Short mmCIF file of C-alpha atoms in Angstrom, two decimals:
data_model
loop_
_atom_site.label_atom_id
_atom_site.label_comp_id
_atom_site.label_asym_id
_atom_site.label_seq_id
_atom_site.Cartn_x
_atom_site.Cartn_y
_atom_site.Cartn_z
CA MET A 210 0.00 0.00 0.00
CA ALA A 211 1.33 3.42 -0.94
CA ALA A 212 2.17 5.77 1.90
CA GLN A 213 -0.33 8.28 0.55
CA ASP A 214 -3.13 5.69 0.60
CA ALA A 215 -2.21 4.60 4.14
CA PHE A 216 -2.27 8.23 5.25
CA ARG A 217 -5.71 8.70 3.71
CA ILE A 218 -7.08 5.56 5.38
CA GLY A 219 -5.68 6.69 8.71
CA ARG A 220 -7.24 10.10 8.29
CA LEU A 221 -10.63 8.62 7.40
CA LEU A 222 -10.44 6.25 10.37
CA LYS A 223 -9.62 9.13 12.67
CA GLN A 224 -12.65 10.99 11.33
CA ALA A 225 -14.85 8.03 12.27
CA ILE A 226 -13.36 7.86 15.77
CA ASP A 227 -13.65 11.61 16.27
CA PHE A 228 -17.28 11.37 15.20
CA ALA A 229 -17.94 8.60 17.77
CA VAL A 230 -16.30 10.60 20.56
CA ALA A 231 -18.20 13.76 19.59
CA GLY A 232 -21.38 11.70 19.46
CA GLU A 233 -21.13 10.69 23.13
CA THR A 234 -24.48 9.89 24.68
CA LYS A 235 -26.18 12.82 26.34
CA ALA A 236 -27.09 10.69 29.37
CA PRO A 237 -25.19 11.48 32.57
CA ARG A 238 -22.12 9.48 33.46
CA ASP A 239 -23.64 8.88 36.87
CA LEU A 240 -25.63 5.80 35.83
CA VAL A 241 -27.53 5.70 39.12
CA MET A 242 -28.91 9.14 38.32
CA ASN A 243 -29.45 8.05 34.72
CA HIS A 244 -31.42 5.05 35.94
CA TYR A 245 -33.81 7.14 37.99
CA GLN A 246 -34.27 9.54 35.10
CA THR A 247 -35.27 6.67 32.77
CA PHE A 248 -36.17 3.10 33.77
CA GLY A 249 -36.39 4.07 37.41
CA ARG A 250 -39.51 6.12 36.64
CA GLU A 251 -41.43 2.98 35.66
CA PRO A 252 -43.66 1.18 38.19
CA PHE A 253 -41.46 -0.85 40.56
CA GLY A 254 -38.50 0.80 38.80
CA TYR A 255 -36.10 0.92 41.75
CA ALA A 256 -32.71 -0.70 41.20
CA ILE A 257 -32.05 -4.11 42.79
CA GLY A 258 -28.71 -4.84 41.14
CA PRO A 259 -25.36 -3.00 41.18
CA ILE A 260 -24.91 0.15 39.09
CA ARG A 261 -21.69 2.12 38.64
CA GLU A 262 -20.71 5.33 36.86
CA ARG A 263 -19.60 4.89 33.26
CA GLY A 264 -16.32 5.78 31.61
CA ASP A 265 -15.26 7.79 28.58
CA PRO A 266 -16.46 7.08 25.03
CA THR A 267 -14.50 3.98 24.10
CA GLY A 268 -14.02 1.73 21.12
CA ILE A 269 -12.01 -0.90 19.30
CA ILE A 270 -11.95 -1.69 15.59
CA ILE A 271 -10.85 -5.11 14.36
CA HIS A 272 -10.31 -5.53 10.61
CA LYS A 273 -9.17 -8.82 9.08
CA GLY A 274 -8.33 -10.16 12.53
CA PHE A 275 -6.17 -7.23 13.65
CA ILE A 276 -6.88 -4.31 15.95
CA VAL A 277 -6.50 -1.29 13.68
CA ALA A 278 -7.75 1.37 16.09
CA GLU A 279 -8.80 1.88 19.68
CA TRP A 280 -9.77 4.86 21.79
CA GLY A 281 -10.99 5.79 25.24
CA GLU A 282 -10.59 3.27 28.06
CA PRO A 283 -10.73 -0.20 26.48
CA LEU A 284 -9.52 -1.90 29.68
CA ARG A 285 -12.20 -0.28 31.84
CA VAL A 286 -14.81 -2.72 33.17
CA ASP A 287 -18.16 -1.04 32.56
CA MET A 288 -21.78 -2.08 32.45
CA THR A 289 -22.65 -3.32 28.98
CA HIS A 290 -26.40 -3.47 29.62
CA SER A 291 -28.30 -5.59 27.09
CA VAL A 292 -25.26 -6.87 25.23
CA THR A 293 -25.57 -9.31 28.15
CA LYS A 294 -28.56 -10.83 26.36
CA SER A 295 -26.34 -12.15 23.56
CA LEU A 296 -24.18 -13.93 26.12
CA LEU A 297 -27.29 -15.34 27.79
CA SER A 298 -28.70 -16.63 24.51
CA SER A 299 -25.31 -18.19 23.71
CA VAL A 300 -25.41 -20.18 26.94
CA VAL A 301 -28.86 -21.41 25.93
CA GLY A 302 -27.48 -22.29 22.49
CA ILE A 303 -24.76 -24.48 23.98
CA ALA A 304 -27.39 -26.28 26.07
CA VAL A 305 -29.27 -27.00 22.83
CA GLU A 306 -26.13 -28.24 21.08
CA ARG A 307 -25.38 -30.59 23.98
CA GLY A 308 -28.89 -32.03 23.99
CA MET A 309 -29.74 -30.54 27.40
CA ILE A 310 -32.55 -28.77 25.56
CA ARG A 311 -33.87 -31.07 22.87
CA SER A 312 -35.35 -28.34 20.68
CA VAL A 313 -35.97 -24.59 20.90
CA ASP A 314 -39.55 -25.43 19.95
CA ASP A 315 -40.07 -27.36 23.18
CA ALA A 316 -42.19 -25.83 25.91
CA VAL A 317 -39.90 -24.34 28.56
CA ARG A 318 -42.20 -25.75 31.26
CA GLU A 319 -40.88 -29.24 30.53
CA TYR A 320 -37.41 -28.21 31.75
CA VAL A 321 -38.18 -26.14 34.84
CA ALA A 322 -38.90 -27.88 38.14
CA PRO A 323 -40.43 -26.09 41.15
CA ILE A 324 -37.95 -23.39 42.19
CA GLN A 325 -37.06 -22.92 45.83
CA LEU A 326 -36.51 -19.25 46.55
CA TYR A 327 -33.88 -18.38 49.10
CA ALA A 328 -35.58 -16.88 52.13
CA PRO A 329 -33.32 -15.66 54.95
CA PRO A 330 -34.55 -16.59 58.42
CA SER A 331 -37.31 -14.22 59.45
CA THR A 332 -36.57 -11.82 62.26
CA THR A 333 -40.23 -10.89 62.60
CA ASN A 334 -43.36 -12.91 63.32
CA LYS A 335 -43.10 -16.06 61.20
CA SER A 336 -46.86 -16.00 60.66
CA ASP A 337 -46.31 -12.93 58.44
CA ARG A 338 -45.14 -15.37 55.76
CA LEU A 339 -48.14 -17.63 56.11
CA THR A 340 -49.51 -16.75 52.65
CA THR A 341 -46.10 -16.45 50.96
CA PRO A 342 -45.46 -19.43 48.64
CA ASP A 343 -42.37 -21.50 49.32
CA LEU A 344 -41.87 -22.41 45.67
CA LEU A 345 -41.92 -20.54 42.36
CA PHE A 346 -43.70 -21.97 39.31
CA PRO A 347 -42.95 -19.57 36.43
CA PHE A 348 -44.56 -21.65 33.68
CA GLU A 349 -47.75 -22.98 35.27
CA SER A 350 -50.44 -20.57 34.05
CA PRO A 351 -52.40 -21.73 30.99
CA HIS A 352 -50.65 -19.09 28.87
CA ASN A 353 -47.13 -19.67 30.21
CA ARG A 354 -47.41 -23.43 29.69
CA THR A 355 -47.39 -22.85 25.92
CA ILE A 356 -44.21 -20.72 25.81
CA THR A 357 -41.24 -22.23 23.97
CA TRP A 358 -37.52 -21.49 24.21
CA ASP A 359 -37.74 -19.87 20.79
CA ASN A 360 -40.48 -17.53 22.04
CA LEU A 361 -38.30 -16.37 24.92
CA LEU A 362 -35.22 -16.00 22.73
CA ARG A 363 -37.15 -13.85 20.25
CA GLN A 364 -39.00 -11.76 22.86
CA THR A 365 -42.36 -13.00 21.57
CA SER A 366 -43.46 -15.02 24.62
CA ASP A 367 -45.77 -12.46 26.32
CA TRP A 368 -44.89 -14.32 29.55
CA GLU A 369 -47.15 -13.23 32.41
CA GLY A 370 -46.22 -12.92 36.04
CA THR A 371 -43.82 -11.30 38.49
CA LEU A 372 -40.16 -12.20 38.89
CA TRP A 373 -37.73 -10.72 41.42
CA GLY A 374 -40.39 -8.21 42.44
CA LYS A 375 -40.89 -6.90 38.88
CA PRO A 376 -44.27 -7.54 37.19
CA ASP A 377 -44.04 -8.21 33.46
CA TRP A 378 -46.23 -5.18 32.72
CA ALA A 379 -43.96 -2.80 34.69
CA ASP A 380 -41.17 -2.92 32.08
CA ARG A 381 -41.87 -0.25 29.46
CA PRO A 382 -45.53 -0.17 30.55
CA ASP A 383 -48.45 0.58 28.27
CA GLU A 384 -49.58 4.20 28.20
CA ASN A 385 -52.99 3.12 29.49
CA PRO A 386 -52.60 1.94 33.12
CA ALA A 387 -56.05 0.36 33.02
CA GLN A 388 -54.65 -2.29 30.66
CA TRP A 389 -51.56 -3.20 32.68
CA THR A 390 -53.20 -6.19 34.36
CA THR A 391 -56.34 -6.69 32.28
CA ARG A 392 -55.27 -6.93 28.63
CA PRO A 393 -55.64 -10.27 26.84
CA ARG A 394 -52.46 -12.25 26.28
CA ASN A 395 -51.00 -12.62 22.81
CA THR A 396 -50.41 -16.13 21.50
CA PRO A 397 -46.68 -16.87 21.97
CA GLY A 398 -44.75 -16.17 18.80
CA THR A 399 -47.18 -13.62 17.36
CA VAL A 400 -46.20 -10.28 18.97
CA TYR A 401 -42.73 -8.87 19.72
CA LYS A 402 -42.18 -6.91 22.94
CA TYR A 403 -38.76 -6.07 24.31
CA ASN A 404 -39.05 -6.90 27.99
CA ASP A 405 -36.38 -7.51 30.63
CA VAL A 406 -38.65 -9.36 33.05
CA ARG A 407 -39.09 -12.04 30.39
CA THR A 408 -35.35 -11.99 29.66
CA ASN A 409 -34.73 -12.74 33.32
CA VAL A 410 -37.25 -15.58 33.12
CA LEU A 411 -35.08 -17.06 30.35
CA ALA A 412 -32.00 -16.73 32.57
CA LEU A 413 -33.80 -18.52 35.42
CA ALA A 414 -34.95 -21.29 33.07
CA ALA A 415 -31.41 -21.71 31.73
CA LEU A 416 -30.08 -21.94 35.30
CA ASN A 417 -32.50 -24.81 35.90
CA VAL A 418 -31.21 -26.62 32.81
CA TRP A 419 -27.51 -26.17 33.58
CA ARG A 420 -27.93 -26.60 37.36
CA ARG A 421 -24.85 -24.39 37.70
CA PRO A 422 -24.44 -20.62 37.97
CA LEU A 423 -24.51 -19.25 34.42
CA PRO A 424 -21.34 -17.12 34.88
CA GLN A 425 -19.44 -20.37 35.50
CA VAL A 426 -20.97 -21.92 32.39
CA LEU A 427 -20.13 -18.85 30.28
CA LYS A 428 -16.55 -18.77 31.57
CA GLU A 429 -15.95 -22.43 30.78
CA THR A 430 -17.69 -22.63 27.40
CA ILE A 431 -16.98 -19.24 25.82
CA MET A 432 -14.96 -16.67 27.73
CA ASP A 433 -11.93 -18.81 28.59
CA PRO A 434 -11.71 -20.39 25.11
CA ILE A 435 -11.73 -16.95 23.40
CA GLY A 436 -9.01 -15.69 25.73
CA ALA A 437 -11.14 -13.19 27.62
CA SER A 438 -9.70 -11.49 30.67
CA SER A 439 -10.51 -12.43 34.25
CA SER A 440 -12.03 -9.02 34.95
CA TRP A 441 -15.59 -9.50 33.62
CA ARG A 442 -18.45 -10.15 36.05
CA TRP A 443 -22.05 -11.22 35.43
CA PHE A 444 -24.34 -10.00 38.21
CA GLY A 445 -27.87 -10.79 39.27
CA TYR A 446 -30.13 -9.02 41.75
CA GLU A 447 -29.99 -8.80 45.51
CA ASN A 448 -33.15 -10.93 45.65
CA SER A 449 -32.56 -13.32 42.73
CA TRP A 450 -31.17 -16.15 44.84
CA VAL A 451 -32.50 -19.71 44.68
CA VAL A 452 -31.61 -23.00 46.32
CA LEU A 453 -30.72 -25.56 43.67
CA ASP A 454 -29.39 -29.04 44.37
CA GLY A 455 -28.67 -27.97 47.93
CA SER A 456 -26.56 -24.96 46.89
CA LEU A 457 -27.32 -21.26 46.96
CA MET A 458 -27.17 -19.80 43.44
CA GLN A 459 -27.88 -16.37 42.02
CA SER A 460 -29.96 -16.16 38.88
CA VAL A 461 -28.26 -13.55 36.70
CA THR A 462 -29.91 -10.82 34.66
CA GLY A 463 -30.04 -10.26 30.91
CA GLY A 464 -29.13 -6.59 31.19
CA GLY A 465 -28.89 -3.57 33.46
CA HIS A 466 -32.54 -2.49 33.39
CA TRP A 467 -32.69 -2.64 37.20
CA GLY A 468 -28.93 -2.87 37.68
CA GLY A 469 -26.68 -5.87 37.32
CA GLY A 470 -25.93 -7.66 34.08
CA MET A 471 -22.53 -8.06 32.48
CA TYR A 472 -19.66 -5.79 33.55
CA ILE A 473 -16.91 -6.16 30.94
CA ASN A 474 -14.10 -4.35 29.15
CA ALA A 475 -14.09 -3.45 25.47
CA TYR A 476 -11.40 -6.00 24.56
CA ASP A 477 -13.55 -8.86 25.85
CA MET A 478 -16.59 -7.47 24.03
CA ALA A 479 -14.50 -7.41 20.84
CA ARG A 480 -13.49 -11.04 21.35
CA PHE A 481 -17.12 -12.08 21.57
CA GLY A 482 -17.86 -10.00 18.48
CA TYR A 483 -15.04 -11.74 16.64
CA LEU A 484 -16.48 -15.12 17.65
CA SER A 485 -19.75 -13.98 16.06
CA LEU A 486 -17.92 -12.82 12.94
CA ARG A 487 -16.27 -16.24 12.57
CA ARG A 488 -19.64 -18.01 12.90
CA GLY A 489 -18.94 -19.42 16.35
CA LYS A 490 -15.45 -20.72 15.64
CA TRP A 491 -12.34 -19.68 17.57
CA ASN A 492 -9.11 -20.97 16.06
CA ASP A 493 -9.85 -24.67 15.56
CA ARG A 494 -12.73 -24.92 18.09
CA GLN A 495 -16.41 -24.54 17.18
CA LEU A 496 -17.71 -22.96 20.40
CA LEU A 497 -21.14 -22.11 18.99
CA SER A 498 -22.49 -24.20 16.14
CA GLU A 499 -23.00 -22.60 12.74
CA GLN A 500 -26.60 -23.80 12.94
CA TRP A 501 -27.09 -21.78 16.13
CA ILE A 502 -25.51 -18.70 14.56
CA ASP A 503 -27.89 -19.06 11.59
CA GLN A 504 -30.88 -19.35 13.94
CA ALA A 505 -29.73 -16.33 15.94
CA ARG A 506 -29.57 -14.31 12.70
CA THR A 507 -32.93 -15.47 11.38
CA PRO A 508 -35.42 -12.56 11.50
CA THR A 509 -38.22 -12.78 14.03
CA ARG A 510 -41.51 -12.80 12.13
CA PRO A 511 -43.23 -9.98 14.07
CA GLU A 512 -39.97 -7.96 14.19
CA PRO A 513 -37.69 -8.73 11.20
CA ILE A 514 -34.77 -6.63 12.50
CA TYR A 515 -34.45 -8.82 15.61
CA GLY A 516 -33.08 -12.35 15.74
CA TYR A 517 -32.34 -14.13 18.99
CA MET A 518 -31.65 -11.87 21.94
CA ASN A 519 -29.70 -9.71 21.45
CA TRP A 520 -28.78 -10.11 17.78
CA PHE A 521 -30.02 -6.93 16.10
CA LEU A 522 -30.24 -7.31 12.33
CA ASN A 523 -29.98 -4.81 9.51
CA THR A 524 -32.72 -6.38 7.40
CA ASP A 525 -33.42 -4.19 4.34
CA GLY A 526 -30.92 -1.68 5.72
CA LYS A 527 -33.56 -0.23 8.04
CA ARG A 528 -31.51 -0.09 11.23
CA TRP A 529 -28.26 1.31 9.79
CA PRO A 530 -28.75 2.61 6.21
CA SER A 531 -24.99 3.05 5.72
CA ALA A 532 -24.18 -0.59 6.53
CA PRO A 533 -24.72 -3.78 4.53
CA ALA A 534 -28.06 -5.52 5.03
CA THR A 535 -26.11 -8.57 6.23
CA ALA A 536 -24.50 -6.70 9.14
CA PHE A 537 -25.71 -7.29 12.68
CA ALA A 538 -24.86 -6.17 16.18
CA HIS A 539 -25.08 -7.09 19.82
CA SER A 540 -26.48 -3.92 21.32
CA GLY A 541 -27.38 -2.52 24.71
CA ASN A 542 -28.39 0.69 26.39
CA GLY A 543 -25.73 3.35 26.60
CA THR A 544 -25.32 2.79 23.66
CA ASN A 545 -23.00 -0.21 23.95
CA LEU A 546 -22.56 -1.72 20.49
CA VAL A 547 -20.67 -4.71 19.10
CA TYR A 548 -21.03 -4.25 15.33
CA VAL A 549 -20.28 -7.30 13.16
CA ASP A 550 -19.84 -7.02 9.39
CA GLN A 551 -18.78 -10.15 7.53
CA GLU A 552 -18.71 -8.41 4.15
CA HIS A 553 -15.95 -6.14 5.43
CA ASP A 554 -14.34 -8.70 7.81
CA LEU A 555 -14.96 -6.14 10.52
CA VAL A 556 -15.86 -5.90 14.20
CA ALA A 557 -16.34 -2.54 15.92
CA VAL A 558 -17.00 -2.07 19.63
CA VAL A 559 -18.40 1.38 20.38
CA ARG A 560 -19.33 2.35 23.92
CA TRP A 561 -21.32 5.31 25.19
CA ILE A 562 -22.35 6.66 21.79
CA ASP A 563 -25.70 8.35 21.22
CA GLY A 564 -28.06 6.10 19.27
CA GLU A 565 -28.63 8.82 16.69
CA ALA A 566 -24.90 8.94 15.94
CA ILE A 567 -24.39 5.23 15.22
CA ASP A 568 -25.18 5.27 11.51
CA GLY A 569 -23.00 8.35 11.00
CA PHE A 570 -20.11 6.54 12.71
CA LEU A 571 -20.63 3.43 10.58
CA LYS A 572 -20.77 5.52 7.41
CA ARG A 573 -17.37 7.02 8.20
CA LEU A 574 -15.91 3.73 9.41
CA LEU A 575 -16.93 1.85 6.26
CA ALA A 576 -15.61 4.68 4.08
CA ALA A 577 -12.21 4.19 5.72
CA ILE A 578 -12.35 0.39 5.38
CA ASP A 579 -13.44 0.56 1.74
CA HIS A 580 -10.33 2.62 0.96
CA GLY A 581 -8.13 -0.01 2.55
#
């Protein structure tokens, strides 16, 4: 490559990075305050998982297997919010590949036994708990009995109930409060609704299948094989503890909607993105099957720009007009973005960018790559 061309590519890449930094989210860096300005205003919106302040706008760009640019604080362990969902769905995918879940079309109820909630010894009158159930049955209502793994993975389950003190209707509630508890349920698979209560139901169901804390499963099956650091942590809630096989285990969350979720640095996010780019293969090991990757990237019928949680698709170029229709991303609030583009052999991690600035960043990034 001529020196002049290399200079031009470097200048174009710098323009993309400068655009991402200038496009920093307008939300406060104090994420506790941010929570109570947003999700915390919902019914039962108080945080029950850990929240920390965020860092500077940060990113990493990997092209053809090499880091070609980075900025901000890539070693900083920050909340990654709903990028956590892609890690959760991957753990479910490995359970499917190992035959622990026979099919994603199976009813989840078949795999979830009665759940014993952890209840610390009462320091008040024990009769106060007389009407409190000892066991949790998350899939026993007539509607919930029909929900499949695929429904939960695609956010089309319309699961009904309360988990960890959060009613399903309290997450992004309908504008009409009269319908919060009275509306008819949608047949599973027919209506898409992004909902973190139902994501946490999936995490609890997966815990029952693995019978091990999901962070341990993720570490063994994905994070260690891809060479991730030892600094990431996957948190649950202060009240999401169950007794399973005689051991106390915390059911983790699929995001930071009420705190918790995955805390991770940008390098580890990039490694997971690169695993996605290589269709689940890391060096000579197939960590996630190509069949699972294909399923995760298959559009959800009621919402074609969503695959499995949290694989956001660019179907018909609607999400990011400047990117190929085949591109996808693992995305979470913040915005935290792991952009994956097989046509350009490209992974870009971008943290704390305003959602409205993402397509402008991608436009500049792809202009730089196309001149490479």
